[in-house]
Short mmCIF file of C-alpha atoms in Angstrom, two decimals:
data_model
loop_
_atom_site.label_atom_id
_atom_site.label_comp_id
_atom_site.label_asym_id
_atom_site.label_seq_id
_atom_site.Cartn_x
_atom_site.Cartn_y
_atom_site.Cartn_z
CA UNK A 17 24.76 179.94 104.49
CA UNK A 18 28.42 181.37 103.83
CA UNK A 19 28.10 180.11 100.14
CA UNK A 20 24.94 181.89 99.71
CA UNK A 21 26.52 185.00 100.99
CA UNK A 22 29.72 184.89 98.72
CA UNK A 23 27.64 183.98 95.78
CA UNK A 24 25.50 186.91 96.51
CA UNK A 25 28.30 188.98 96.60
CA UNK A 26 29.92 187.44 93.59
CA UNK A 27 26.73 188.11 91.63
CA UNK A 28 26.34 192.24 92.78
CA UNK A 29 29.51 192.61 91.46
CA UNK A 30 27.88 192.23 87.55
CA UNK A 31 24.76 194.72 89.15
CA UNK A 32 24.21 197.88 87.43
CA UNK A 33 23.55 200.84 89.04
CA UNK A 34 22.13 204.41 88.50
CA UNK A 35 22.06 207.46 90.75
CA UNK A 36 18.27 208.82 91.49
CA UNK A 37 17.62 212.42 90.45
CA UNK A 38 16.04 215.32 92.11
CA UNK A 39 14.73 218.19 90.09
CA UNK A 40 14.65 221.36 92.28
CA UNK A 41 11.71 223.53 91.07
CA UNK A 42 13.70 226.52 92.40
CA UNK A 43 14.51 229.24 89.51
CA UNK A 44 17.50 230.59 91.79
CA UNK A 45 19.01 227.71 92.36
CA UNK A 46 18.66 226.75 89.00
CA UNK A 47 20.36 229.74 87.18
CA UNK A 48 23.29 229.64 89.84
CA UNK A 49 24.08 225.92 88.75
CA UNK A 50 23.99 227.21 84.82
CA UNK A 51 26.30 230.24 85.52
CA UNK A 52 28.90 227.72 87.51
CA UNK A 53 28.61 225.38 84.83
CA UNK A 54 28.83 228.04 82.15
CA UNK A 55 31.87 229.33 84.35
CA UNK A 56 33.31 225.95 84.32
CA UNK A 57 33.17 225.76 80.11
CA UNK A 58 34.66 229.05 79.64
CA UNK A 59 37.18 228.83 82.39
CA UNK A 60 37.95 225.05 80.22
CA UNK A 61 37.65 226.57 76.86
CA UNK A 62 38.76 229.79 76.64
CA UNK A 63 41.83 230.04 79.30
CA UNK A 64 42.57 226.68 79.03
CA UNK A 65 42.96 225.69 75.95
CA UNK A 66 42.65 229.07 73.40
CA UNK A 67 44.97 231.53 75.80
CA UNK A 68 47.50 228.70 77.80
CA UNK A 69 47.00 226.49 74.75
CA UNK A 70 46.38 223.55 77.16
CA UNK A 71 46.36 221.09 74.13
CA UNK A 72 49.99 221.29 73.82
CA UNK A 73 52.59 219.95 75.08
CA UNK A 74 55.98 222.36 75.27
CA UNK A 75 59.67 222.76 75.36
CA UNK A 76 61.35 225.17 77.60
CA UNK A 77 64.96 223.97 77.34
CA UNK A 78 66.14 226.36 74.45
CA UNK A 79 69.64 225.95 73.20
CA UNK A 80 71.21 228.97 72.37
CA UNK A 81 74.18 230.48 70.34
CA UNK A 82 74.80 234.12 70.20
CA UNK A 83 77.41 235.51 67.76
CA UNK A 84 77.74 239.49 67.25
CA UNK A 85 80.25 241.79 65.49
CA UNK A 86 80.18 245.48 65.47
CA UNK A 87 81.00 248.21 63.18
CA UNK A 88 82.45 251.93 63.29
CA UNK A 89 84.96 254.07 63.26
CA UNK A 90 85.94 257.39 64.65
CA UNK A 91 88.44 259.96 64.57
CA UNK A 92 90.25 261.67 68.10
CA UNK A 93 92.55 263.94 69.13
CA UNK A 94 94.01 264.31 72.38
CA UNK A 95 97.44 266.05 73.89
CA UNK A 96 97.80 261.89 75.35
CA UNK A 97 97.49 260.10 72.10
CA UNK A 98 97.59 262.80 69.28
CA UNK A 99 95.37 261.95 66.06
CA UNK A 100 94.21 258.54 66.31
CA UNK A 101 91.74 256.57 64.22
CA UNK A 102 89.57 254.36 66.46
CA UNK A 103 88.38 250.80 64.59
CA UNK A 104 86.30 247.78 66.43
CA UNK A 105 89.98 246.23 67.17
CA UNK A 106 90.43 249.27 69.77
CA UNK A 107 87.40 249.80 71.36
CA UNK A 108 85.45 246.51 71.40
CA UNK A 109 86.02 244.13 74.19
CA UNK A 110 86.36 240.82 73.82
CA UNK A 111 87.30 241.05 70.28
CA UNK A 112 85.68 237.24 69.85
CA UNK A 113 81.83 238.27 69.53
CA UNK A 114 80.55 237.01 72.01
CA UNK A 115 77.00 237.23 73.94
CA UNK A 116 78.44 240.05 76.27
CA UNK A 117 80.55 242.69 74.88
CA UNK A 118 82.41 246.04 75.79
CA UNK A 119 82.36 249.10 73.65
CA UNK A 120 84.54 251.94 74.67
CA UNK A 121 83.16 254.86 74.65
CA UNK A 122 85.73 257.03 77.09
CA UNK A 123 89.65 257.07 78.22
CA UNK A 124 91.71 258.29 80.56
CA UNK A 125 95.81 257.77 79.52
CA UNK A 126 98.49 257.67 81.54
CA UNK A 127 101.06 257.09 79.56
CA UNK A 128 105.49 256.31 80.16
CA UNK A 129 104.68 254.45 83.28
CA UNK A 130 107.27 252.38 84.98
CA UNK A 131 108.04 250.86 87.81
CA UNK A 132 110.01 253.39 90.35
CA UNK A 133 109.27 255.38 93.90
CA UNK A 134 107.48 258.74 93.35
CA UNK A 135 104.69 260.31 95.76
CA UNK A 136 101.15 258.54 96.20
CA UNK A 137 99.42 262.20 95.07
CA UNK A 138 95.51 262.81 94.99
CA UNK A 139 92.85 263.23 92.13
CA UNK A 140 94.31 266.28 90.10
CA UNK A 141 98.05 266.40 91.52
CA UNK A 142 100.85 266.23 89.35
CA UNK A 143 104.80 266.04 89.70
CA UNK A 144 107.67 266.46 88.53
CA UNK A 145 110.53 263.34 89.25
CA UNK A 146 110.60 263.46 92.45
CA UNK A 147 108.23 266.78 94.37
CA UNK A 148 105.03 266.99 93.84
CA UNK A 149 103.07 270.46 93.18
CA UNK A 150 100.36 269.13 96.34
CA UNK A 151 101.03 266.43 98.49
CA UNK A 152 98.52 264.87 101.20
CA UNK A 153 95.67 264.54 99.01
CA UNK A 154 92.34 263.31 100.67
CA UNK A 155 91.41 261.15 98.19
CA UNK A 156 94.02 258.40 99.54
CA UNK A 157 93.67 258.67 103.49
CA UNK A 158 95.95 256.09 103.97
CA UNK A 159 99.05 258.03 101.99
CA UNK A 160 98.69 261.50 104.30
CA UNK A 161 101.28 261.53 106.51
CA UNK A 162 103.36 264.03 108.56
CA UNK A 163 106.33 261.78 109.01
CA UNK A 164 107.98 259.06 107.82
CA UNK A 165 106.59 256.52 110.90
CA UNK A 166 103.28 257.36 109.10
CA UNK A 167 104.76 255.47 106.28
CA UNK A 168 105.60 251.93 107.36
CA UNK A 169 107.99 250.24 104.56
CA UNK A 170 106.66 247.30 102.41
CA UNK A 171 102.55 248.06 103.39
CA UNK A 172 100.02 248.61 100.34
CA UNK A 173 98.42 251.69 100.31
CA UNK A 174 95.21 250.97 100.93
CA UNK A 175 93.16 252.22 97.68
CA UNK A 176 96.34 253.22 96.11
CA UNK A 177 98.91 252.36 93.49
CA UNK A 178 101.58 251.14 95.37
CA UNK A 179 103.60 249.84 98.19
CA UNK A 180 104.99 252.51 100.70
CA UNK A 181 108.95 252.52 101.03
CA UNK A 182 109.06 254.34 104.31
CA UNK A 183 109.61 257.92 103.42
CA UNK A 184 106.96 260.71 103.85
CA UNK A 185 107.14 263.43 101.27
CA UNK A 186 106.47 266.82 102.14
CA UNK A 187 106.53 269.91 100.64
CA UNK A 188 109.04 272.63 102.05
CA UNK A 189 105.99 274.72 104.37
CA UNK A 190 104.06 272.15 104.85
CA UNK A 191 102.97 269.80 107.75
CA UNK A 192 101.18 266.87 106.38
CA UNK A 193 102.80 265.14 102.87
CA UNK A 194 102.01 262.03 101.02
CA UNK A 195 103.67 258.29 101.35
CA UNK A 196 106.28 257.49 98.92
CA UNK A 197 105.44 254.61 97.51
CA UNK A 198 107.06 251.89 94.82
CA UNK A 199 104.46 251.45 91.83
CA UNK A 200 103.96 252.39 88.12
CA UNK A 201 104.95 255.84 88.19
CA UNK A 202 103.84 258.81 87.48
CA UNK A 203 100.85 256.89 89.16
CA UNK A 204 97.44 257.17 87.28
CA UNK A 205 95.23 260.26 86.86
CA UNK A 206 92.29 260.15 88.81
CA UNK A 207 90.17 262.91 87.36
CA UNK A 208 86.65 261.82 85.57
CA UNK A 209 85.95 262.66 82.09
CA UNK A 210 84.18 265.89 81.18
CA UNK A 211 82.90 264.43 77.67
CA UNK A 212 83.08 261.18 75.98
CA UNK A 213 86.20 260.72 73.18
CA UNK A 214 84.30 258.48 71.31
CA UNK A 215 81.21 260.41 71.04
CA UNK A 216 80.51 259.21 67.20
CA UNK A 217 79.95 255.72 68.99
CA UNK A 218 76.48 256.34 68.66
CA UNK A 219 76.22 255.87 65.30
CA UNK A 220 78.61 252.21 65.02
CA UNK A 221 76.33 248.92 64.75
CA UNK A 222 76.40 245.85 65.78
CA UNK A 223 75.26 242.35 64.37
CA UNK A 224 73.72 240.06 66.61
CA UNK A 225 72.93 236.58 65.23
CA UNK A 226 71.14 234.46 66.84
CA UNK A 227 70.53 230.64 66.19
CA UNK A 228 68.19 228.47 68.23
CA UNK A 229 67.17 224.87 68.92
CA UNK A 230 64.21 223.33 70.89
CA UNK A 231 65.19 220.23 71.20
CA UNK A 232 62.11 217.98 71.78
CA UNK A 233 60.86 219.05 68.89
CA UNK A 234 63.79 218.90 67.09
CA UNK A 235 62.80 222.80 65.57
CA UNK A 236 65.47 224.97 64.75
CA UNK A 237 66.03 228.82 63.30
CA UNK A 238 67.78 231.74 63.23
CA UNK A 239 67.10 235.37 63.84
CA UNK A 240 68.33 236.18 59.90
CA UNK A 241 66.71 235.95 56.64
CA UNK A 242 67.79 233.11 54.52
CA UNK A 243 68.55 235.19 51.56
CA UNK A 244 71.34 234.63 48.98
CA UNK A 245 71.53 238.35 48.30
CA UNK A 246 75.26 239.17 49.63
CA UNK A 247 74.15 243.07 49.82
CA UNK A 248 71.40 242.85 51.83
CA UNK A 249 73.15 242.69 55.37
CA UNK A 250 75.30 245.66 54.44
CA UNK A 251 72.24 247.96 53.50
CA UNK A 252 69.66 246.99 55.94
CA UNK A 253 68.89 247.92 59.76
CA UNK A 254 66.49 246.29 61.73
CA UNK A 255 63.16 247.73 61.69
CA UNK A 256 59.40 246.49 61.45
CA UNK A 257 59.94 246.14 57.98
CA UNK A 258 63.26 244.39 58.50
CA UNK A 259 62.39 241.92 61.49
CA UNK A 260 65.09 239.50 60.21
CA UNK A 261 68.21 241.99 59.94
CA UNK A 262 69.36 242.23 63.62
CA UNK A 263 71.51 245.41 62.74
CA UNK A 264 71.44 247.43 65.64
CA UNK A 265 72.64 251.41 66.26
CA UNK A 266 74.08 251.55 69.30
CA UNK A 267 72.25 254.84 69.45
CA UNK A 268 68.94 253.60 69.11
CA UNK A 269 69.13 250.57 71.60
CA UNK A 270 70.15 252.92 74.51
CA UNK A 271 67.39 255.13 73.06
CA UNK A 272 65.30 252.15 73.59
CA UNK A 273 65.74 251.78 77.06
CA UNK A 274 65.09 255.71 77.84
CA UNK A 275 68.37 256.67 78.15
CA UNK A 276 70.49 259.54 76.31
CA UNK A 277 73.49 257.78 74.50
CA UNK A 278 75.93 261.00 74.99
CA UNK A 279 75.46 260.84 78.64
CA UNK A 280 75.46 257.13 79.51
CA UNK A 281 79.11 257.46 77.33
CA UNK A 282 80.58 259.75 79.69
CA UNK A 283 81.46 256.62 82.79
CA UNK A 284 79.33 254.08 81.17
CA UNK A 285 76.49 251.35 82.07
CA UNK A 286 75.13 248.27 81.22
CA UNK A 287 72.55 247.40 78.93
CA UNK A 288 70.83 244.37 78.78
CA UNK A 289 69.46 242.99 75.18
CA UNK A 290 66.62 240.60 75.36
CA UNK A 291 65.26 237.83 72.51
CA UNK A 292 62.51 236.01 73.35
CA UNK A 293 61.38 232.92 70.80
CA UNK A 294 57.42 231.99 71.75
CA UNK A 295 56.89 229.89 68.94
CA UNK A 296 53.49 227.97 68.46
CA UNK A 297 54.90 224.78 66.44
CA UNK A 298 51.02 223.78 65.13
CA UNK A 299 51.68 226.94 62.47
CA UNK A 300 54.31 227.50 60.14
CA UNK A 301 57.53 227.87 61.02
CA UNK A 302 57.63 231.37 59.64
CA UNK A 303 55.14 232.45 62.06
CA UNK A 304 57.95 231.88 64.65
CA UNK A 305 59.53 234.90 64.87
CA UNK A 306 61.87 236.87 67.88
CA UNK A 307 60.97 239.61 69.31
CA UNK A 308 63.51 242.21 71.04
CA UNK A 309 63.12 243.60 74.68
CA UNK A 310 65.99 246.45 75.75
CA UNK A 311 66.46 247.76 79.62
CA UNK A 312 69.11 249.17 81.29
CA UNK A 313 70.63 246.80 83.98
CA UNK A 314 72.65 249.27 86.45
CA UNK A 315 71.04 251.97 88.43
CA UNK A 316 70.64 254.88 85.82
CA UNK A 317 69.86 256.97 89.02
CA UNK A 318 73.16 256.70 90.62
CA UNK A 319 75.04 258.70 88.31
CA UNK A 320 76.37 261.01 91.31
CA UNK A 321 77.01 257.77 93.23
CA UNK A 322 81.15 257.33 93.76
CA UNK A 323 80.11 253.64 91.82
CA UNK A 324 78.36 254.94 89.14
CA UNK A 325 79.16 253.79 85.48
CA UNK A 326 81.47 250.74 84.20
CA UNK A 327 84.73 251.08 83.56
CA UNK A 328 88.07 248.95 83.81
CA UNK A 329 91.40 249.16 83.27
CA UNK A 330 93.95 247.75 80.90
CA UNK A 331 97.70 248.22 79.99
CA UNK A 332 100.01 248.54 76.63
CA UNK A 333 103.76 246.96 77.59
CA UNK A 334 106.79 247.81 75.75
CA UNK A 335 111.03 248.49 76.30
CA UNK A 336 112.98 251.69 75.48
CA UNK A 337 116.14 250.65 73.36
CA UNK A 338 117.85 250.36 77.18
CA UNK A 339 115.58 247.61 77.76
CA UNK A 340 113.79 249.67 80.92
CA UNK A 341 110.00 248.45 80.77
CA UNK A 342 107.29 250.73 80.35
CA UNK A 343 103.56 250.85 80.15
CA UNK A 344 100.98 252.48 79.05
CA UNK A 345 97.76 252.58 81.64
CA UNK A 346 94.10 252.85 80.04
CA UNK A 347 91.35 253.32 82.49
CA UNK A 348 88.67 252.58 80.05
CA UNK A 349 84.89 253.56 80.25
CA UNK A 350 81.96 252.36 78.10
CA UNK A 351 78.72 250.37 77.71
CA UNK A 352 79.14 246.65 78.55
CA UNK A 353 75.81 244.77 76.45
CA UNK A 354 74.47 241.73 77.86
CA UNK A 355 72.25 239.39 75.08
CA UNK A 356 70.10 237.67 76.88
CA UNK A 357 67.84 234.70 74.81
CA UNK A 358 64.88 233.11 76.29
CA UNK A 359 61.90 230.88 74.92
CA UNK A 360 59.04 228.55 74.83
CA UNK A 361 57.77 226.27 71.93
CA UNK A 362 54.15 224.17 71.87
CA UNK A 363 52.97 221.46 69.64
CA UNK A 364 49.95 219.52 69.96
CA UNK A 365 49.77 216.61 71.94
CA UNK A 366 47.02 214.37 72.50
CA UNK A 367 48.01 213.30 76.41
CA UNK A 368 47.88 217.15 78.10
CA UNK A 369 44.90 217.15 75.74
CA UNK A 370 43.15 214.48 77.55
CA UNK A 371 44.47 215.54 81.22
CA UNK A 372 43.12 219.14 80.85
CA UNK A 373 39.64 218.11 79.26
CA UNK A 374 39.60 215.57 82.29
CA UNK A 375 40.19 218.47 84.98
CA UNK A 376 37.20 220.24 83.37
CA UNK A 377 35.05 217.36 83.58
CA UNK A 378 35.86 216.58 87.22
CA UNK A 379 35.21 220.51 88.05
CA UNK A 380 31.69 219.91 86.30
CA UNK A 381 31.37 216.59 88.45
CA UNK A 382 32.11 218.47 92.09
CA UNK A 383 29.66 220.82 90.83
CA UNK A 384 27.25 218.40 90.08
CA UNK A 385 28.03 216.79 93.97
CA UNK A 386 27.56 220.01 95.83
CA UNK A 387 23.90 221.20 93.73
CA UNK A 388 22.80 217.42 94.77
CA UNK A 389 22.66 217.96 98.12
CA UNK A 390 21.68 221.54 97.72
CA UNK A 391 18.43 220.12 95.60
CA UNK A 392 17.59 217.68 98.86
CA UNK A 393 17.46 220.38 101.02
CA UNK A 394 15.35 222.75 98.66
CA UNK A 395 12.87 219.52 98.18
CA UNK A 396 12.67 218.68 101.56
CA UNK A 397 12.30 222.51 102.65
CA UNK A 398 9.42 222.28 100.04
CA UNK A 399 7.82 218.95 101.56
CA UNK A 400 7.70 220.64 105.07
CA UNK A 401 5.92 223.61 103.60
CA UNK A 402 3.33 221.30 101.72
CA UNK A 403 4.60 222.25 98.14
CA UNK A 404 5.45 218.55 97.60
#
């Protein structure tokens, strides 16, 4: 009996079997199934495969190199420097090239610093070697004082320049004064800019050149045309009919993010620069090409904010023939650029292929689950009304 039953079950495992089929004599239900299955096709067909290009298998891990170089000059003339003839080696920061650079568009001087006592004074104060013209200034609570307890020796002023040496300077009528303080004297001006010195900035240029590598593909290019012509980088820009001559005005880029150049010059912002490779591998490799995005990263809208702009500062160092040690003090404002390269590369690949045209044939198969029992319920609805 129990080798009956095991050769029984031996034997059903080489049985063939089919599934029984109902046909539903219900138009309704029968157009709904279509337009789901239609659904499914198009759904597999056209988003699938023609707009995510489902047949492909792709490379996100772009490797990157960004070298640029900028171009310009201008002309100034100010009661701090005199005539002065601005080139990239003055006003572009780092001087290397690389993906983020500085160019300086504005200046405040403060020039034959060194390091003495003098008074901590406010935002448009001057003096002379030892008395200031206005002392107490409200732009540096911490150096008001009306005596020289309000001045503890060896503290930082907070905000300041410069370390207070116990003595409270005060004018001859007056009740409140300012810290004295040991720093880089005369300490630096702190009034803004009215107009940008380097208002001809607009019209410098910069080359960015950009060379990229996807990896599992082993694909690479560059963002310039392969030309032998020597001229052709010194009379181009880019433009539509120039795609591959990344020559930028700096006037146009901050154009390009809907900003006026003049005004972002005056304290400065940051722009961000954007080159995004999409490159379909199954065409030529001309047809992979970059395209350029430009936005402005800081808040354009705070520009009466106390924060608003970019700016840093910087110093010059040299000796008198006595040896003393002086400085020169830049506070330096301009547009800091930020290159930013992204990218994504397909090529076909039979395995995705195979997954994705397997999802659409298990959608069509749940389908075909759920309108089976739908049709037994519409035949034996039928049966009980006699139709059957």
């Amino acid at each position: 009996m129990g080798q009956v039953s095991w050769k029984g079950l031996f034997l059903s495992l080489f049985d063939y079997k089919t599934e029984k089929y109902v046909i539903a004599k219900n138009k309704k239900v029968g157009i709904l199934y279509r337009v789901v299955q239609l659904s499914i096709l198009a759904y597999l067909v056209g988003w699938v495969f023609v707009v995510k290009k489902g047949y492909q298998d792709t490379d996100t891990s772009l490797q990157s190199s960004v070298i640029t170089k900028l171009k310009g000059v201008a002309f100034t003339n100010t009661s701090e420097l005199g005539e002065r003839l601005w080139d990239v080696a003055d006003y572009v920061i780092p001087p290397q090239g690389e993906n983020v650079f500085f160019v300086m568009t504005n200046l405040i001087v403060t020039p034959n610093q060194r390091q003495t006592t003098c008074p901590e004074v406010g935002r448009t104060e001057s003096f002379g070697s030892q008395t200031p013209t206005k002392l107490g200034s409200v732009n540096i609570p911490d150096a008001l004082c009306h005596q020289d307890e309000d001045c503890p020796e060896g503290q930082a002023v907070v905000a300041g320049n410069g370390v207070k040496t116990g003595r409270c300077l005060k004018d001859r009528d007056s009740i409140r004064g300012s810290c004295e303080v040991l720093a880089w004297c005369p300490v630096e001006k702190r009034s803004k800019p009215k107009k940008p010195l380097l208002a001809s900035a607009e019209n410098f240029t910069v080359f960015i050149k950009n060379s990229i590598r996807f990896p599992k593909f082993k694909f690479s290019k560059m963002n310039v045309l392969a030309t032998n012509n020597e001229s052709y980088l010194k009379t181009c820009h880019y433009s539509m009919e120039h795609p591959y001559c990344p020559i930028f005005l700096l006037g146009n880029i901050v154009r390009w993010t809907g900003n006026n150049f003049q005004e972002m010059a005056l304290e400065g912002g940051v722009i961000g620069i954007q080159i995004e490779w999409n490159c379909d591998l199954d065409q030529a490799p001309s047809e992979c090409n970059p395209h350029y995005s430009f936005s402005r990263l800081d808040n354009k809208f705070a520009e009466k904010s106390v924060s608003s702009g970019y700016n840093f500062r910087f110093a010059k160092y040299y000796r008198d023939a006595k040896g003393i040690e002086y400085r020169t003090l830049f506070k330096a404002y301009g547009i800091r650029f930020d290159v930013m390269v992204n990218g994504k590369a397909g090529k076909f690949n039979i395995i995705p292929t195979i997954i994705n045209i397997g999802s659409g044939l298990a959608l069509m198969g749940a389908q075909d689950f759920c309108y089976s029992g739908c049709s037994v319920r519409c035949v034996s609805v039928s049966c009980l009304e006699g139709i059957c």
